[in-house]
CSV table of C-alpha atoms and ligand atoms in Angstrom, one decimal:
chain,number,residue,atom,x,y,z
A,7,MET,CA,-10.1,-80.8,14.1
A,8,SER,CA,-8.7,-77.3,14.3
A,9,ASP,CA,-9.8,-74.5,16.6
A,10,SER,CA,-11.5,-72.7,13.6
A,11,GLU,CA,-13.2,-75.9,12.3
A,12,THR,CA,-14.4,-76.6,15.9
A,13,SER,CA,-15.9,-73.2,16.4
A,14,GLU,CA,-17.1,-73.5,12.8
A,15,GLN,CA,-18.8,-76.7,13.4
A,16,ASN,CA,-20.5,-75.4,16.4
A,17,SER,CA,-21.6,-72.1,15.0
A,18,GLN,CA,-24.3,-73.9,12.9
A,19,PHE,CA,-26.1,-75.0,16.2
A,20,GLU,CA,-26.2,-71.6,17.7
A,21,GLN,CA,-29.6,-69.6,17.4
A,22,PRO,CA,-30.7,-72.2,14.7
A,23,ASP,CA,-33.8,-70.0,13.8
A,24,ARG,CA,-31.8,-67.0,12.7
A,25,GLN,CA,-31.3,-66.1,9.2
A,26,ARG,CA,-27.6,-67.0,8.3
A,27,LEU,CA,-25.0,-65.5,5.8
A,28,VAL,CA,-21.5,-66.7,4.8
A,29,VAL,CA,-19.2,-63.8,3.5
A,30,LEU,CA,-16.5,-64.6,1.0
A,31,ILE,CA,-13.4,-62.3,0.9
A,32,SER,CA,-9.9,-61.7,-0.5
A,33,GLY,CA,-8.6,-58.6,1.1
A,34,SER,CA,-9.2,-55.9,3.6
A,35,GLY,CA,-12.6,-56.7,4.4
A,36,SER,CA,-14.0,-53.1,5.0
A,37,ASN,CA,-17.4,-54.4,3.6
A,38,LEU,CA,-17.3,-57.5,6.0
A,39,GLN,CA,-16.7,-54.9,8.8
A,40,ALA,CA,-19.6,-52.9,7.7
A,41,LEU,CA,-21.7,-56.2,7.9
A,42,ILE,CA,-20.2,-57.2,11.2
A,43,ASP,CA,-21.2,-53.7,12.6
A,44,ALA,CA,-24.5,-53.8,11.0
A,45,GLU,CA,-25.1,-57.3,12.8
A,46,ALA,CA,-23.8,-55.8,16.0
A,47,HIS,CA,-26.3,-53.2,15.9
A,48,ASP,CA,-29.1,-55.8,15.0
A,49,GLU,CA,-29.4,-54.0,11.7
A,50,LEU,CA,-28.5,-57.1,9.4
A,51,GLY,CA,-31.4,-59.3,9.7
A,52,GLY,CA,-29.2,-62.2,10.5
A,53,GLU,CA,-25.8,-63.6,11.6
A,54,ILE,CA,-22.7,-63.9,9.8
A,55,ALA,CA,-22.1,-67.6,10.2
A,56,ALA,CA,-18.7,-67.7,8.7
A,57,VAL,CA,-16.0,-65.9,6.6
A,58,ILE,CA,-14.1,-67.6,3.9
A,59,SER,CA,-11.0,-66.1,2.2
A,60,ASN,CA,-8.9,-67.4,-0.8
A,61,ARG,CA,-6.0,-65.6,0.6
A,62,GLY,CA,-4.5,-66.2,4.0
A,63,ASP,CA,-3.1,-62.7,4.3
A,64,ALA,CA,-6.5,-61.0,3.9
A,65,TYR,CA,-7.0,-58.5,6.8
A,66,GLY,CA,-10.7,-59.4,6.7
A,67,LEU,CA,-9.7,-62.7,8.5
A,68,VAL,CA,-8.4,-60.5,11.3
A,69,ARG,CA,-11.8,-58.7,11.4
A,70,ALA,CA,-13.7,-62.0,11.4
A,71,ARG,CA,-11.7,-63.5,14.4
A,72,GLU,CA,-11.9,-60.3,16.3
A,73,ALA,CA,-15.7,-60.4,15.9
A,74,GLY,CA,-15.7,-64.2,16.8
A,75,ILE,CA,-16.9,-65.4,13.6
A,76,PRO,CA,-15.4,-68.8,12.4
A,77,ALA,CA,-12.8,-67.8,9.5
A,78,VAL,CA,-11.7,-70.4,7.1
A,79,VAL,CA,-8.8,-69.9,4.4
A,80,LEU,CA,-9.1,-71.9,1.3
A,81,PRO,CA,-6.0,-70.9,-0.9
A,82,HIS,CA,-7.1,-71.2,-4.4
A,83,HIS,CA,-3.6,-71.8,-5.8
A,84,GLU,CA,-3.6,-75.0,-3.9
A,85,TYR,CA,-6.5,-76.5,-6.1
A,86,ASP,CA,-5.9,-78.0,-9.4
A,87,SER,CA,-8.8,-76.3,-10.9
A,88,ARG,CA,-11.4,-73.8,-10.5
A,89,ASP,CA,-14.0,-76.7,-10.3
A,90,ALA,CA,-11.9,-78.2,-7.4
A,91,PHE,CA,-11.7,-75.0,-5.6
A,92,ASP,CA,-15.3,-74.3,-6.0
A,93,ALA,CA,-16.1,-77.7,-4.7
A,94,ALA,CA,-14.1,-76.9,-1.6
A,95,LEU,CA,-15.8,-73.7,-1.2
A,96,VAL,CA,-19.1,-75.5,-1.3
A,97,LYS,CA,-18.2,-78.0,1.3
A,98,VAL,CA,-17.4,-75.3,3.8
A,99,ILE,CA,-20.3,-73.0,2.8
A,100,ASP,CA,-23.0,-75.7,3.0
A,101,ARG,CA,-21.8,-76.8,6.6
A,102,HIS,CA,-23.6,-73.6,7.7
A,103,ALA,CA,-26.6,-74.0,5.6
A,104,PRO,CA,-26.6,-70.3,4.8
A,105,ASP,CA,-29.6,-68.4,3.5
A,106,LEU,CA,-27.4,-65.9,1.6
A,107,ILE,CA,-23.9,-65.9,0.3
A,108,VAL,CA,-22.3,-62.5,0.1
A,109,LEU,CA,-19.0,-61.9,-1.9
A,110,ALA,CA,-17.3,-58.9,-0.3
A,111,GLY,CA,-14.1,-58.1,-2.2
A,112,PHE,CA,-13.8,-61.8,-3.3
A,113,MET,CA,-11.6,-61.8,-6.1
A,114,ARG,CA,-12.1,-65.1,-7.9
A,115,ILE,CA,-14.4,-65.9,-11.0
A,116,LEU,CA,-17.0,-68.6,-9.8
A,117,THR,CA,-17.9,-71.3,-12.0
A,118,PRO,CA,-21.2,-71.8,-13.5
A,119,ALA,CA,-22.0,-74.9,-11.4
A,120,PHE,CA,-21.2,-72.7,-8.1
A,121,VAL,CA,-23.3,-69.8,-9.5
A,122,ARG,CA,-26.3,-72.2,-10.4
A,123,ARG,CA,-26.2,-73.9,-6.7
A,124,TYR,CA,-26.5,-70.6,-5.2
A,125,HIS,CA,-28.5,-69.0,-7.7
A,126,GLY,CA,-30.9,-66.1,-6.3
A,127,ARG,CA,-29.1,-66.1,-2.8
A,128,MET,CA,-25.7,-64.9,-3.9
A,129,LEU,CA,-24.8,-61.0,-3.9
A,130,ASN,CA,-21.9,-59.2,-4.9
A,131,ILE,CA,-20.7,-55.6,-4.6
A,132,HIS,CA,-18.8,-54.2,-7.4
A,133,PRO,CA,-17.0,-50.7,-7.5
A,134,SER,CA,-18.8,-49.1,-10.5
A,135,LEU,CA,-22.1,-48.1,-11.8
A,136,LEU,CA,-22.7,-51.2,-13.7
A,137,PRO,CA,-23.1,-52.0,-16.5
A,138,GLN,CA,-20.1,-49.6,-16.9
A,139,TYR,CA,-16.7,-50.9,-16.0
A,140,ARG,CA,-17.2,-54.7,-15.4
A,141,GLY,CA,-14.2,-56.5,-14.2
A,142,LEU,CA,-11.0,-55.1,-12.4
A,143,ASN,CA,-9.3,-51.8,-12.1
A,144,THR,CA,-12.7,-49.8,-12.4
A,145,HIS,CA,-11.5,-46.6,-10.6
A,146,ALA,CA,-8.5,-46.0,-12.9
A,147,ARG,CA,-10.6,-46.8,-15.9
A,148,ALA,CA,-13.3,-44.3,-14.9
A,149,LEU,CA,-10.6,-41.7,-14.3
A,150,ALA,CA,-9.0,-42.4,-17.5
A,151,ASP,CA,-12.5,-42.0,-19.3
A,152,GLY,CA,-13.1,-38.6,-17.3
A,153,VAL,CA,-16.4,-39.6,-16.2
A,154,SER,CA,-18.3,-37.3,-14.0
A,155,GLU,CA,-20.1,-39.9,-11.9
A,156,HIS,CA,-18.7,-43.3,-10.6
A,157,GLY,CA,-20.0,-45.6,-7.8
A,158,ALA,CA,-20.7,-48.9,-6.7
A,159,SER,CA,-23.3,-51.5,-7.4
A,160,VAL,CA,-24.8,-54.5,-5.5
A,161,HIS,CA,-26.1,-57.3,-7.7
A,162,PHE,CA,-27.1,-60.9,-7.7
A,163,VAL,CA,-24.2,-63.1,-9.1
A,164,SER,CA,-24.8,-64.6,-12.4
A,165,ASP,CA,-22.5,-66.5,-14.8
A,166,GLU,CA,-21.9,-63.3,-16.6
A,167,LEU,CA,-19.1,-61.6,-14.8
A,168,ASP,CA,-20.4,-58.6,-13.1
A,169,GLY,CA,-23.5,-59.0,-15.2
A,170,GLY,CA,-26.2,-60.2,-12.8
A,171,PRO,CA,-29.4,-58.1,-12.1
A,172,VAL,CA,-28.5,-54.9,-10.0
A,173,VAL,CA,-30.4,-54.3,-6.8
A,174,VAL,CA,-28.9,-51.0,-5.7
A,175,GLN,CA,-26.3,-48.5,-6.8
A,176,ALA,CA,-24.7,-45.5,-5.1
A,177,ALA,CA,-23.2,-42.7,-7.1
A,178,VAL,CA,-20.3,-40.3,-6.3
A,179,SER,CA,-19.2,-37.3,-8.2
A,180,VAL,CA,-15.8,-37.6,-9.7
A,181,THR,CA,-13.8,-34.2,-9.2
A,182,PRO,CA,-11.0,-33.1,-11.5
A,183,ASP,CA,-8.5,-33.5,-8.8
A,184,ASP,CA,-9.5,-37.0,-8.2
A,185,ASP,CA,-6.9,-39.7,-8.1
A,186,GLU,CA,-7.4,-43.5,-7.8
A,187,ASP,CA,-7.1,-43.8,-3.9
A,188,ALA,CA,-9.4,-40.7,-3.3
A,189,LEU,CA,-12.1,-42.1,-5.7
A,190,ALA,CA,-11.8,-45.5,-4.1
A,191,GLU,CA,-12.2,-44.2,-0.6
A,192,ARG,CA,-15.3,-42.2,-1.6
A,193,VAL,CA,-16.7,-45.3,-3.4
A,194,LEU,CA,-16.0,-47.5,-0.4
A,195,THR,CA,-17.7,-45.2,1.9
A,196,ARG,CA,-20.9,-45.6,-0.1
A,197,GLU,CA,-20.6,-49.3,-0.4
A,198,HIS,CA,-20.6,-49.5,3.5
A,199,VAL,CA,-24.1,-48.0,3.3
A,200,ILE,CA,-25.8,-49.9,0.4
A,201,TYR,CA,-24.2,-53.4,1.1
A,202,PRO,CA,-25.6,-53.8,4.7
A,203,MET,CA,-28.9,-52.3,3.7
A,204,THR,CA,-29.3,-54.7,0.7
A,205,VAL,CA,-28.4,-57.7,2.9
A,206,ARG,CA,-30.8,-56.7,5.5
A,207,TRP,CA,-33.6,-56.5,2.9
A,208,PHE,CA,-32.7,-60.0,1.7
A,209,MET,CA,-32.5,-61.6,5.2
A,210,GLN,CA,-35.9,-59.9,6.1
A,211,GLY,CA,-37.5,-61.6,3.1
A,212,ARG,CA,-38.1,-58.3,1.4
A,213,LEU,CA,-35.6,-58.7,-1.4
A,214,LYS,CA,-36.1,-61.6,-3.8
A,215,LEU,CA,-34.8,-62.5,-7.4
A,216,THR,CA,-37.6,-63.7,-9.5
A,217,PRO,CA,-37.5,-65.0,-13.0
A,218,GLU,CA,-38.6,-61.4,-13.9
A,219,GLY,CA,-35.8,-59.9,-12.0
A,220,PRO,CA,-35.2,-58.5,-8.5
A,221,ARG,CA,-38.2,-57.5,-6.5
A,222,LEU,CA,-38.3,-55.6,-3.2
A,223,ASP,CA,-41.6,-56.0,-1.3
A,224,ASN,CA,-42.8,-57.7,-4.3
A,225,HIS,CA,-42.3,-54.6,-6.5
A,226,PRO,CA,-40.0,-54.8,-9.6
A,227,LEU,CA,-36.8,-52.7,-9.3
A,228,PRO,CA,-36.1,-50.2,-12.0
A,229,ALA,CA,-33.7,-51.4,-14.6
A,230,GLY,CA,-30.3,-50.8,-13.2
A,231,GLY,CA,-31.5,-51.1,-9.8
A,232,LEU,CA,-32.4,-48.3,-7.0
A,233,ARG,CA,-30.0,-45.5,-7.4
A,234,LEU,CA,-28.7,-43.3,-4.4
A,235,SER,CA,-27.3,-40.1,-6.1
A,236,PRO,CA,-24.2,-38.4,-4.8
A,237,ASP,CA,-26.3,-36.4,-2.4
A,238,ASP,CA,-28.4,-39.2,-1.0
A,239,VAL,CA,-27.1,-40.5,2.3
A,240,THR,CA,-29.3,-43.4,3.6
A,241,GLU,CA,-32.1,-45.7,2.7
A,242,GLU,CA,-34.8,-43.0,3.3
A,243,ASP,CA,-33.3,-41.1,0.5
A,244,LEU,CA,-34.2,-43.9,-2.0
B,311,LIG,N1,-19.3,-66.1,-12.0
B,311,LIG,C1,-19.2,-64.9,-11.2
B,311,LIG,N2,-18.1,-65.0,-10.4
B,311,LIG,C2,-17.9,-63.7,-9.9
B,311,LIG,C3,-18.7,-62.5,-9.9
B,311,LIG,C4,-19.6,-62.7,-11.0
B,311,LIG,O1,-20.4,-61.7,-11.2
B,311,LIG,N3,-20.0,-63.8,-11.6
B,311,LIG,N4,-18.2,-61.3,-9.4
B,311,LIG,C5,-16.8,-61.3,-9.0
B,311,LIG,C6,-16.4,-60.1,-8.2
B,311,LIG,N5,-15.6,-59.3,-9.2
B,311,LIG,C7,-16.2,-57.9,-9.5
B,311,LIG,O2,-17.0,-57.6,-8.8
B,311,LIG,C8,-14.5,-60.0,-9.9
B,311,LIG,C9,-13.6,-60.7,-9.3
B,311,LIG,C10,-12.5,-61.2,-9.8
B,311,LIG,C11,-12.3,-60.9,-11.2
B,311,LIG,C12,-11.0,-61.6,-11.9
B,311,LIG,O3,-10.7,-61.2,-12.8
B,311,LIG,N6,-10.2,-62.5,-11.1
B,311,LIG,C13,-9.1,-63.3,-11.5
B,311,LIG,C14,-8.1,-63.2,-10.5
B,311,LIG,C15,-7.8,-61.7,-10.0
B,311,LIG,C16,-6.9,-61.7,-8.8
B,311,LIG,O4,-6.9,-62.9,-8.2
B,311,LIG,O5,-6.6,-60.7,-8.4
B,311,LIG,C17,-9.4,-64.7,-11.6
B,311,LIG,O6,-10.5,-65.2,-11.2
B,311,LIG,O7,-8.8,-65.3,-12.5
B,311,LIG,C18,-13.1,-60.3,-11.8
B,311,LIG,C19,-14.1,-59.6,-11.2
B,311,LIG,C20,-16.6,-62.5,-8.1
B,311,LIG,N7,-16.8,-63.7,-8.8
B,312,LIG,N1,-14.4,-57.1,-8.5
B,312,LIG,C1,-14.8,-57.2,-7.0
B,312,LIG,C2,-14.1,-56.0,-6.4
B,312,LIG,O1,-13.3,-55.2,-7.2
B,312,LIG,N2,-14.8,-55.6,-5.3
B,312,LIG,C3,-14.2,-54.5,-4.7
B,312,LIG,O2,-13.1,-54.8,-3.9
B,312,LIG,C4,-13.2,-53.8,-2.7
B,312,LIG,C5,-13.1,-54.7,-1.4
B,312,LIG,O3,-12.8,-53.9,-0.4
B,312,LIG,P1,-12.9,-54.5,1.1
B,312,LIG,O4,-12.1,-55.9,1.1
B,312,LIG,O5,-12.3,-53.4,1.9
B,312,LIG,O6,-14.4,-54.8,1.4
B,312,LIG,C6,-14.5,-53.1,-2.7
B,312,LIG,O7,-14.3,-51.7,-3.3
B,312,LIG,C7,-15.4,-53.9,-3.6
B,312,LIG,O8,-16.3,-53.1,-4.3
């Protein structure tokens, strides 16, 4: 058994009563880092039990290992189908019996069977004010359209790509001299605020997905989710 698997096997027995989450990544992992930092400050409501990446070159793997979190690479291109890849994901995820699966820059479309398995306990962060700009290249598309506001959305994952019920959005103003990198950086900064906050709400049992939609403290959320405006900074501003 490899080191990462050994440490991974042991992690499920540490502090068994704490809420656990598994984070899926594909790249830099700055949102993962925001979650790691929140956990380090006891502001996540649980522990990151494992990190899984579909890319072996994801810097987020370095972040996980430096934080002592078991990190597993499942190269999607080594699997014959999406179903086979998702089945391998399930096998690794379920070893940790997580309460929540968090997609943090995870760039693979998940199959309906996978989404059903984790319905109501899988979140994603998307770099747009959904339902605007589902899919990829959101910043370039927003700039091309000349929008005045852009941002990020945290939503429960559904079969409909980036179409699941939105929990929280954070908006940024788009300036005339914005380019893709500058806009992406400002949106990421907001992501690092709203994702740990939303994950904490779920881990604390405050956020649930009901058949009628997301509820926070048993109150229905506004259509389109709670919105942090460009001037709002923290949860207290919601
Ligand atoms: N069933 C769902 N799967 C995923 C969702 C979702 O809402 N429902 N969210 C995405 C995250 N995402 C945007 O937020 C996203 C990720 C990936 C893609 C995409 O087109 N992926 C391509 C490969 C792209 C690449 O490898 O660079 C693919 O899977 O063929 C679109 C949107 C996560 N999954
Ligand atoms: N469609 C999914 C998607 O585009 N997600 C986006 O990828 C970036 C990941 O950054 P990170 O790896 O530094 O967290 C984030 O901006 C996230 O919103």
